[in-house]
Short mmCIF file of C-alpha atoms in Angstrom, two decimals:
data_model
loop_
_atom_site.label_atom_id
_atom_site.label_comp_id
_atom_site.label_asym_id
_atom_site.label_seq_id
_atom_site.Cartn_x
_atom_site.Cartn_y
_atom_site.Cartn_z
CA MET A 1 -7.87 -1.10 40.16
CA ALA A 2 -6.14 1.73 41.94
CA SER A 3 -3.42 3.66 40.14
CA SER A 4 -1.02 2.65 42.87
CA THR A 5 -1.16 -0.88 41.56
CA ILE A 6 1.13 0.08 38.65
CA PRO A 7 3.47 2.70 40.17
CA ASN A 8 5.79 4.60 37.87
CA VAL A 9 4.51 2.82 34.82
CA SER A 10 4.27 4.89 31.71
CA LEU A 11 1.44 3.21 29.75
CA THR A 12 -0.02 4.28 26.59
CA PHE A 13 -3.64 3.09 26.42
CA ASN A 14 -5.53 2.84 23.21
CA CYS A 15 -9.28 2.89 23.67
CA GLN A 16 -11.40 2.46 20.64
CA THR A 17 -14.77 3.92 19.81
CA PHE A 18 -16.46 4.12 16.54
CA VAL A 19 -18.28 6.79 14.64
CA ASP A 20 -21.64 6.60 13.14
CA ASN A 21 -23.09 9.39 11.04
CA LYS A 22 -26.14 10.19 8.91
CA PRO A 23 -27.00 13.58 7.68
CA PRO A 24 -26.64 15.93 9.39
CA LEU A 25 -23.85 13.88 11.04
CA PRO A 26 -21.66 13.01 8.03
CA ASN A 27 -19.17 10.14 8.11
CA TYR A 28 -18.01 7.88 10.77
CA LEU A 29 -15.10 7.59 13.01
CA SER A 30 -13.88 5.30 15.68
CA PHE A 31 -11.03 5.91 17.97
CA SER A 32 -8.86 4.58 20.68
CA SER A 33 -6.84 6.49 23.10
CA SER A 34 -3.84 6.38 25.42
CA LYS A 35 -3.11 7.08 29.04
CA ARG A 36 -0.16 8.64 30.85
CA PRO A 37 2.74 9.21 28.59
CA ARG A 38 -0.29 9.78 26.28
CA PRO A 39 0.65 7.98 23.16
CA PRO A 40 -1.70 6.53 20.67
CA CYS A 41 -5.45 6.21 20.54
CA LEU A 42 -7.35 4.38 17.96
CA PHE A 43 -9.83 6.00 15.74
CA THR A 44 -11.97 4.29 13.23
CA VAL A 45 -13.46 6.42 10.47
CA ARG A 46 -16.67 5.17 9.01
CA ALA A 47 -19.09 6.57 6.46
CA SER A 48 -22.66 5.34 5.55
CA ASP A 49 -23.73 3.83 2.23
CA THR A 50 -25.86 6.70 0.97
CA ASP A 51 -24.76 8.85 -1.96
CA PHE A 52 -25.01 11.91 0.27
CA GLU A 53 -22.51 10.59 2.76
CA ALA A 54 -20.26 9.32 -0.01
CA ALA A 55 -20.18 12.84 -1.37
CA VAL A 56 -19.25 14.16 2.14
CA VAL A 57 -16.42 11.65 2.47
CA ALA A 58 -15.17 12.63 -0.99
CA GLY A 59 -14.79 16.21 0.31
CA ASN A 60 -17.92 18.03 -0.76
CA VAL A 61 -18.10 19.91 2.55
CA PRO A 62 -17.99 23.70 2.27
CA GLU A 63 -16.83 24.24 5.79
CA ALA A 64 -13.88 21.76 5.64
CA PRO A 65 -10.78 23.42 7.13
CA PRO A 66 -8.03 24.37 4.59
CA VAL A 67 -4.86 22.38 4.33
CA PRO A 68 -2.30 24.26 6.48
CA PRO A 69 0.70 25.62 4.55
CA ILE A 70 4.24 24.25 5.30
CA PRO A 71 5.91 26.78 7.59
CA SER A 72 8.67 28.78 5.88
CA ALA A 73 12.22 29.09 7.17
CA PRO A 74 13.61 32.38 8.45
CA ALA A 75 15.02 34.76 5.85
CA GLY A 76 18.67 34.00 5.06
CA THR A 77 18.30 30.26 5.78
CA PRO A 78 20.53 28.37 3.29
CA VAL A 79 18.72 26.24 0.67
CA VAL A 80 20.23 22.75 0.98
CA PRO A 81 19.01 19.30 -0.09
CA SER A 82 17.69 16.97 2.59
CA LEU A 83 20.29 14.96 4.32
CA PRO A 84 20.18 11.21 3.45
CA ILE A 85 19.44 10.33 7.04
CA GLN A 86 17.17 7.39 7.85
CA ARG A 87 17.40 7.49 11.59
CA ARG A 88 16.38 10.81 13.09
CA PRO A 89 16.06 10.39 16.87
CA ARG A 90 14.81 14.05 17.15
CA ARG A 91 11.48 12.93 15.73
CA ASN A 92 10.56 11.38 19.04
CA ARG A 93 11.74 14.50 20.99
CA ARG A 94 9.99 17.24 19.23
CA SER A 95 7.12 17.85 21.69
CA PRO A 96 6.53 17.31 25.39
CA VAL A 97 3.88 14.79 24.70
CA LEU A 98 6.17 12.66 22.54
CA ARG A 99 9.09 13.02 24.95
CA SER A 100 6.91 11.80 27.91
CA ALA A 101 5.55 8.99 25.74
CA PHE A 102 9.04 7.58 25.26
CA GLN A 103 10.47 8.35 28.68
CA GLU A 104 12.36 5.24 29.77
CA THR A 105 11.45 5.58 33.47
CA SER A 106 8.76 5.96 35.24
CA GLU A 107 -23.77 12.67 17.25
CA GLU A 108 -25.55 9.45 17.67
CA ASP A 109 -23.68 6.50 19.00
CA THR A 110 -24.18 3.00 17.69
CA PRO A 111 -23.03 0.10 19.91
CA ILE A 112 -20.84 -2.49 18.31
CA GLY A 113 -22.20 -5.94 19.24
CA ALA A 114 -18.97 -7.82 19.21
CA MET A 115 -17.18 -5.18 21.29
CA PRO A 116 -19.29 -4.30 24.40
CA GLY A 117 -18.68 -0.73 25.45
CA CYS A 118 -17.42 0.37 22.00
CA TYR A 119 -19.48 2.64 19.75
CA ARG A 120 -19.47 4.23 16.41
CA LEU A 121 -19.51 7.94 17.04
CA GLY A 122 -20.63 10.99 15.06
CA TRP A 123 -17.80 12.38 12.87
CA ARG A 124 -17.90 15.90 14.33
CA HIS A 125 -19.53 16.13 17.73
CA GLY A 126 -19.23 12.50 18.89
CA LEU A 127 -15.63 12.35 17.99
CA VAL A 128 -14.63 15.69 19.47
CA GLU A 129 -16.51 14.95 22.67
CA GLU A 130 -14.79 11.57 22.99
CA VAL A 131 -11.35 13.16 22.49
CA ALA A 132 -12.29 15.70 25.21
CA LYS A 133 -13.18 12.88 27.56
CA ALA A 134 -9.86 11.18 26.84
CA ARG A 135 -7.93 14.30 27.38
CA ASP A 136 -9.68 14.85 30.77
CA VAL A 137 -8.02 11.66 32.03
CA GLY A 138 -4.57 12.19 30.47
CA VAL A 139 -5.04 10.41 27.18
CA ASN A 140 -3.87 12.80 24.51
CA SER A 141 -3.11 10.60 21.41
CA VAL A 142 -5.38 8.98 18.80
CA VAL A 143 -4.94 6.61 15.90
CA LEU A 144 -7.34 7.06 13.04
CA PHE A 145 -8.78 4.06 11.11
CA PRO A 146 -11.18 4.87 8.17
CA LYS A 147 -14.39 3.14 7.24
CA ILE A 148 -15.64 4.56 3.91
CA PRO A 149 -18.56 3.78 1.60
CA ASP A 150 -18.26 1.14 -1.02
CA ALA A 151 -18.88 3.90 -3.64
CA LEU A 152 -15.40 5.27 -2.92
CA LYS A 153 -13.53 1.99 -2.98
CA SER A 154 -11.57 0.79 -5.98
CA PRO A 155 -9.07 -2.03 -6.85
CA THR A 156 -6.18 0.42 -6.42
CA GLY A 157 -7.51 2.32 -3.35
CA ASP A 158 -7.03 5.76 -4.82
CA GLU A 159 -9.25 7.33 -2.18
CA ALA A 160 -6.48 6.59 0.35
CA TYR A 161 -4.55 9.65 -0.78
CA ASN A 162 -7.44 12.03 -1.43
CA GLU A 163 -6.22 15.14 0.45
CA ASN A 164 -9.81 16.22 1.11
CA GLY A 165 -10.95 12.78 2.05
CA LEU A 166 -12.23 11.59 5.43
CA VAL A 167 -8.94 10.99 7.26
CA PRO A 168 -7.19 14.24 6.20
CA ARG A 169 -10.27 16.25 7.00
CA THR A 170 -10.59 14.51 10.43
CA ILE A 171 -6.88 15.31 11.14
CA ARG A 172 -7.47 18.96 10.34
CA LEU A 173 -10.65 19.05 12.47
CA LEU A 174 -8.88 17.58 15.53
CA LYS A 175 -5.77 19.75 15.10
CA ASP A 176 -7.85 22.80 14.82
CA LYS A 177 -9.66 21.99 18.14
CA TYR A 178 -6.71 20.42 20.00
CA PRO A 179 -3.36 21.64 18.56
CA ASP A 180 -1.26 19.58 21.00
CA LEU A 181 -3.15 16.38 20.28
CA ILE A 182 -0.84 13.64 18.90
CA ILE A 183 -2.46 11.96 15.89
CA TYR A 184 -1.32 8.58 14.59
CA THR A 185 -2.71 7.45 11.27
CA ASP A 186 -3.07 3.97 9.76
CA VAL A 187 -1.40 3.45 6.38
CA ALA A 188 -2.90 0.54 4.40
CA LEU A 189 -5.19 0.03 1.48
CA ASP A 190 -7.76 -2.31 2.92
CA PRO A 191 -10.27 0.40 4.00
CA TYR A 192 -10.19 1.77 0.45
CA SER A 193 -9.89 -1.40 -1.57
CA SER A 194 -12.86 -3.00 -3.21
CA ASP A 195 -11.08 -6.36 -2.58
CA GLY A 196 -10.70 -5.76 1.18
CA HIS A 197 -6.94 -6.51 1.20
CA ASP A 198 -4.14 -4.42 2.32
CA GLY A 199 -2.62 -4.30 -1.10
CA ILE A 200 -3.44 -4.18 -4.80
CA VAL A 201 -4.70 -7.66 -5.95
CA ARG A 202 -3.61 -9.11 -9.30
CA GLU A 203 -6.19 -11.10 -11.37
CA ASP A 204 -4.71 -14.44 -10.10
CA GLY A 205 -5.18 -13.25 -6.47
CA VAL A 206 -1.53 -12.33 -5.76
CA ILE A 207 -1.03 -9.22 -3.71
CA MET A 208 1.30 -6.89 -5.63
CA ASN A 209 3.99 -5.61 -3.23
CA ASP A 210 5.83 -2.84 -5.00
CA GLU A 211 2.77 -1.31 -6.68
CA THR A 212 1.08 -1.27 -3.27
CA VAL A 213 4.07 0.44 -1.71
CA HIS A 214 3.74 3.19 -4.28
CA GLN A 215 0.15 3.88 -3.23
CA LEU A 216 1.04 3.75 0.40
CA CYS A 217 3.67 6.41 0.05
CA LYS A 218 1.21 8.74 -1.44
CA GLN A 219 -1.27 7.94 1.38
CA ALA A 220 1.35 8.71 4.01
CA VAL A 221 2.29 11.99 2.42
CA ALA A 222 -1.44 13.10 2.20
CA GLN A 223 -1.81 12.29 5.97
CA ALA A 224 1.38 14.16 6.86
CA ARG A 225 0.31 17.17 4.88
CA ALA A 226 -2.99 17.24 6.79
CA GLY A 227 -1.09 17.34 10.09
CA ALA A 228 -0.47 13.70 11.21
CA ASP A 229 2.31 13.36 13.79
CA VAL A 230 2.94 9.67 13.17
CA VAL A 231 2.02 7.51 10.22
CA SER A 232 1.58 3.81 10.95
CA PRO A 233 1.93 1.31 8.06
CA SER A 234 -0.03 -1.75 9.01
CA ASP A 235 0.05 -3.36 5.62
CA MET A 236 3.04 -5.69 5.99
CA MET A 237 4.40 -5.08 2.51
CA ASP A 238 8.14 -5.51 2.06
CA GLY A 239 10.20 -2.32 1.86
CA ARG A 240 7.35 0.03 2.68
CA VAL A 241 9.05 1.78 5.70
CA GLY A 242 12.10 2.78 3.64
CA ALA A 243 10.05 3.98 0.66
CA MET A 244 7.70 5.85 2.96
CA ARG A 245 10.60 7.62 4.73
CA LEU A 246 11.98 8.76 1.38
CA ALA A 247 8.59 10.00 0.20
CA LEU A 248 7.97 11.93 3.40
CA ASP A 249 11.43 13.51 3.41
CA ALA A 250 11.12 14.49 -0.20
CA GLU A 251 7.95 16.44 0.58
CA GLY A 252 9.45 18.19 3.61
CA PHE A 253 7.97 15.95 6.34
CA GLN A 254 11.27 14.87 7.96
CA HIS A 255 9.64 15.57 11.36
CA VAL A 256 6.85 13.00 10.87
CA SER A 257 7.53 9.66 12.60
CA ILE A 258 6.86 6.16 11.36
CA MET A 259 5.37 3.55 13.68
CA SER A 260 5.80 0.31 11.79
CA TYR A 261 3.63 -2.71 12.34
CA THR A 262 6.82 -4.80 12.57
CA ALA A 263 5.38 -8.06 13.84
CA LYS A 264 1.80 -8.17 12.77
CA TYR A 265 0.56 -11.77 12.93
CA ALA A 266 -2.24 -13.38 10.84
CA SER A 267 -4.30 -13.75 13.97
CA SER A 268 -7.87 -14.92 14.66
CA PHE A 269 -8.00 -12.36 17.47
CA TYR A 270 -8.92 -9.59 14.99
CA GLY A 271 -12.50 -10.88 14.46
CA PRO A 272 -14.52 -8.32 16.46
CA PHE A 273 -12.72 -5.38 14.89
CA ARG A 274 -13.27 -6.55 11.35
CA GLU A 275 -16.93 -6.97 12.16
CA ALA A 276 -17.06 -3.44 13.46
CA LEU A 277 -15.51 -2.08 10.33
CA ASP A 278 -16.88 -4.59 7.90
CA SER A 279 -13.30 -4.98 6.73
CA ASN A 280 -12.99 -8.69 6.03
CA PRO A 281 -11.24 -9.46 2.66
CA ARG A 282 -13.72 -10.32 -0.08
CA PHE A 283 -11.81 -13.57 -0.80
CA GLY A 284 -8.95 -15.58 0.72
CA ASP A 285 -7.06 -14.37 3.79
CA LYS A 286 -4.08 -12.19 4.74
CA LYS A 287 -1.59 -14.98 5.46
CA THR A 288 0.53 -14.24 2.37
CA TYR A 289 1.63 -10.88 3.93
CA GLN A 290 0.89 -11.09 7.66
CA MET A 291 3.18 -13.28 9.75
CA ASN A 292 2.68 -16.86 10.72
CA PRO A 293 1.57 -17.25 14.39
CA ALA A 294 4.00 -20.15 14.65
CA ASN A 295 7.03 -18.01 13.86
CA TYR A 296 9.33 -16.44 16.44
CA ARG A 297 12.74 -15.74 14.75
CA GLU A 298 11.01 -14.13 11.76
CA ALA A 299 10.06 -11.19 13.96
CA LEU A 300 13.83 -10.39 14.30
CA THR A 301 14.15 -10.22 10.54
CA GLU A 302 11.25 -7.74 10.34
CA MET A 303 12.70 -5.75 13.11
CA ARG A 304 16.08 -5.39 11.47
CA GLU A 305 14.53 -4.46 8.14
CA ASP A 306 12.32 -1.84 9.68
CA GLU A 307 15.20 -0.36 11.71
CA SER A 308 17.49 -0.13 8.69
CA GLU A 309 14.67 1.51 6.67
CA GLY A 310 14.10 4.29 9.18
CA ALA A 311 11.21 3.25 11.48
CA ASP A 312 10.89 5.27 14.64
CA ILE A 313 8.60 2.87 16.65
CA LEU A 314 8.18 -0.89 16.31
CA LEU A 315 4.75 -2.46 17.00
CA VAL A 316 3.69 -6.01 17.85
CA LYS A 317 0.10 -7.15 17.11
CA PRO A 318 -1.74 -8.86 18.88
CA GLY A 319 -0.48 -8.16 22.37
CA LEU A 320 -1.04 -10.66 25.20
CA PRO A 321 -0.71 -13.84 23.09
CA TYR A 322 2.62 -12.51 21.79
CA LEU A 323 4.40 -11.36 24.99
CA ASP A 324 7.48 -13.33 23.96
CA ILE A 325 7.66 -11.30 20.74
CA ILE A 326 7.40 -8.02 22.61
CA ARG A 327 10.24 -9.14 24.86
CA LEU A 328 12.33 -10.27 21.89
CA LEU A 329 12.01 -6.86 20.21
CA ARG A 330 12.68 -5.12 23.48
CA ASP A 331 15.84 -7.07 24.12
CA ASN A 332 17.14 -6.54 20.59
CA SER A 333 16.16 -2.99 19.61
CA PRO A 334 16.76 0.49 21.17
CA LEU A 335 13.61 1.83 19.51
CA PRO A 336 10.39 2.40 21.40
CA ILE A 337 8.16 -0.77 21.27
CA ALA A 338 4.34 -0.64 20.94
CA ALA A 339 1.96 -3.40 21.71
CA TYR A 340 -1.62 -3.57 20.39
CA GLN A 341 -4.13 -5.25 22.61
CA VAL A 342 -6.60 -6.17 19.90
CA SER A 343 -10.34 -6.53 19.79
CA GLY A 344 -10.43 -10.23 20.48
CA GLU A 345 -8.45 -9.74 23.70
CA TYR A 346 -10.78 -6.93 24.68
CA SER A 347 -13.97 -8.85 23.99
CA MET A 348 -12.79 -11.91 25.85
CA ILE A 349 -12.22 -9.90 29.01
CA LYS A 350 -15.52 -8.09 28.58
CA ALA A 351 -17.43 -11.39 28.10
CA GLY A 352 -15.76 -12.97 31.07
CA GLY A 353 -16.68 -10.00 33.21
CA ALA A 354 -20.27 -9.95 32.00
CA LEU A 355 -20.65 -13.64 32.90
CA LYS A 356 -19.13 -13.02 36.39
CA MET A 357 -16.38 -15.50 35.59
CA ILE A 358 -13.65 -13.00 36.18
CA ASP A 359 -13.24 -9.52 37.79
CA GLU A 360 -13.22 -7.45 34.60
CA GLU A 361 -11.32 -4.40 36.02
CA LYS A 362 -8.63 -6.49 37.72
CA VAL A 363 -8.07 -8.66 34.65
CA MET A 364 -8.00 -5.54 32.42
CA MET A 365 -5.32 -3.85 34.51
CA GLU A 366 -3.33 -7.11 34.90
CA SER A 367 -3.30 -7.65 31.15
CA LEU A 368 -2.09 -4.16 30.57
CA LEU A 369 0.62 -4.54 33.24
CA CYS A 370 1.83 -7.80 31.59
CA LEU A 371 2.21 -5.98 28.28
CA ARG A 372 4.24 -3.26 30.03
CA ARG A 373 6.36 -5.88 31.83
CA ALA A 374 7.14 -7.64 28.62
CA GLY A 375 8.74 -4.45 27.39
CA ALA A 376 6.04 -2.30 25.71
CA ASP A 377 6.60 1.40 25.88
CA ILE A 378 3.25 2.11 24.16
CA ILE A 379 0.03 0.10 24.64
CA LEU A 380 -2.83 0.42 22.16
CA THR A 381 -6.01 -0.85 23.87
CA TYR A 382 -9.78 -0.50 23.64
CA PHE A 383 -9.74 -0.21 27.38
CA ALA A 384 -8.01 3.22 27.26
CA LEU A 385 -10.57 5.35 28.86
CA GLN A 386 -11.65 2.69 31.38
CA ALA A 387 -8.10 2.02 32.41
CA ALA A 388 -7.19 5.70 32.50
CA ARG A 389 -10.12 6.43 34.78
CA SER A 390 -9.16 3.50 37.02
CA LEU A 391 -5.60 4.88 37.27
CA CYS A 392 -7.08 8.33 38.02
CA GLY A 393 -9.13 6.76 40.78
CA GLU A 394 -12.49 7.47 39.12
CA LYS A 395 -15.47 5.24 39.12
CA ARG A 396 -16.65 3.80 35.84
#
């Protein structure tokens, strides 16, 4: 579809690719991207099952870039305690890329069977090359999602805050190559948990809320220290946004934004992505902490809590089946609204196009336009590069 089809629409597309690595290509990453205002992209980080790759993910890589120091203030700057401010609108204004995002106008690839066109990419070369392709068509943001070996998983997910782990090293790698790249990170324990849940699981199967939030705060700080621009708690634990804001501020990261998964529903549309990451819970489901798809007013409760706790961006997931929730948040909050077009939405359009039942490109662009019309300022989608190229007038 030509770019003129959606004039003056600032979309953020989130394309997702995945990384696959064997020595000498350590670790795995997947990522999605964004288009014109250039907000988030999605990255999925995956490592293999071998002890060698587990060691790499754990940080045994001699050439890993060092953690950058926190910049010092000019001489004579008064030493004062951090102000108790939860809402800091300047966080969304601190760079041209972020300002444009929220403007109110205007080595070896492995295919993923359930997500045609998506791949696991090599940690270094495959990832860097994919980011370069995204930047060429105006996509300058990525969201990282890790996939690590079982050897590094534990009931409490301690690998989540390893400052020389896969995600922090990936952040430093990308920031070293592309300093102006906007990096969003996922904050949740499920990639690191031996139980596969977003939180710590008690012996009786109950997800422990407050203990999980403690771990998530350490994870967010580790990501911010590595250079993340926006941390994105997707766990749906109560109170995690406020606790995370306090933890970040206490460590000097007042400038790091929080994109909260405000209305994340316990949806069946996540299936292809969980297959890609092998991230299904080992038992039960996630209905005790993700929202009931039947609920509408509950999204307002989550929105008000996240706003009061200091969230900078509110996200709705999935996207197209929840246009009413996107509009609800848009009409009731001044904050930027993000919509996540999830793997099930992507795969249905791909399957329909492959069977010649629909025009894939037209349906893709229409679905993104609908998310924008409903009120989304940012759109995370696995169609990021394809949509961006279409808007740029390029052939696929």
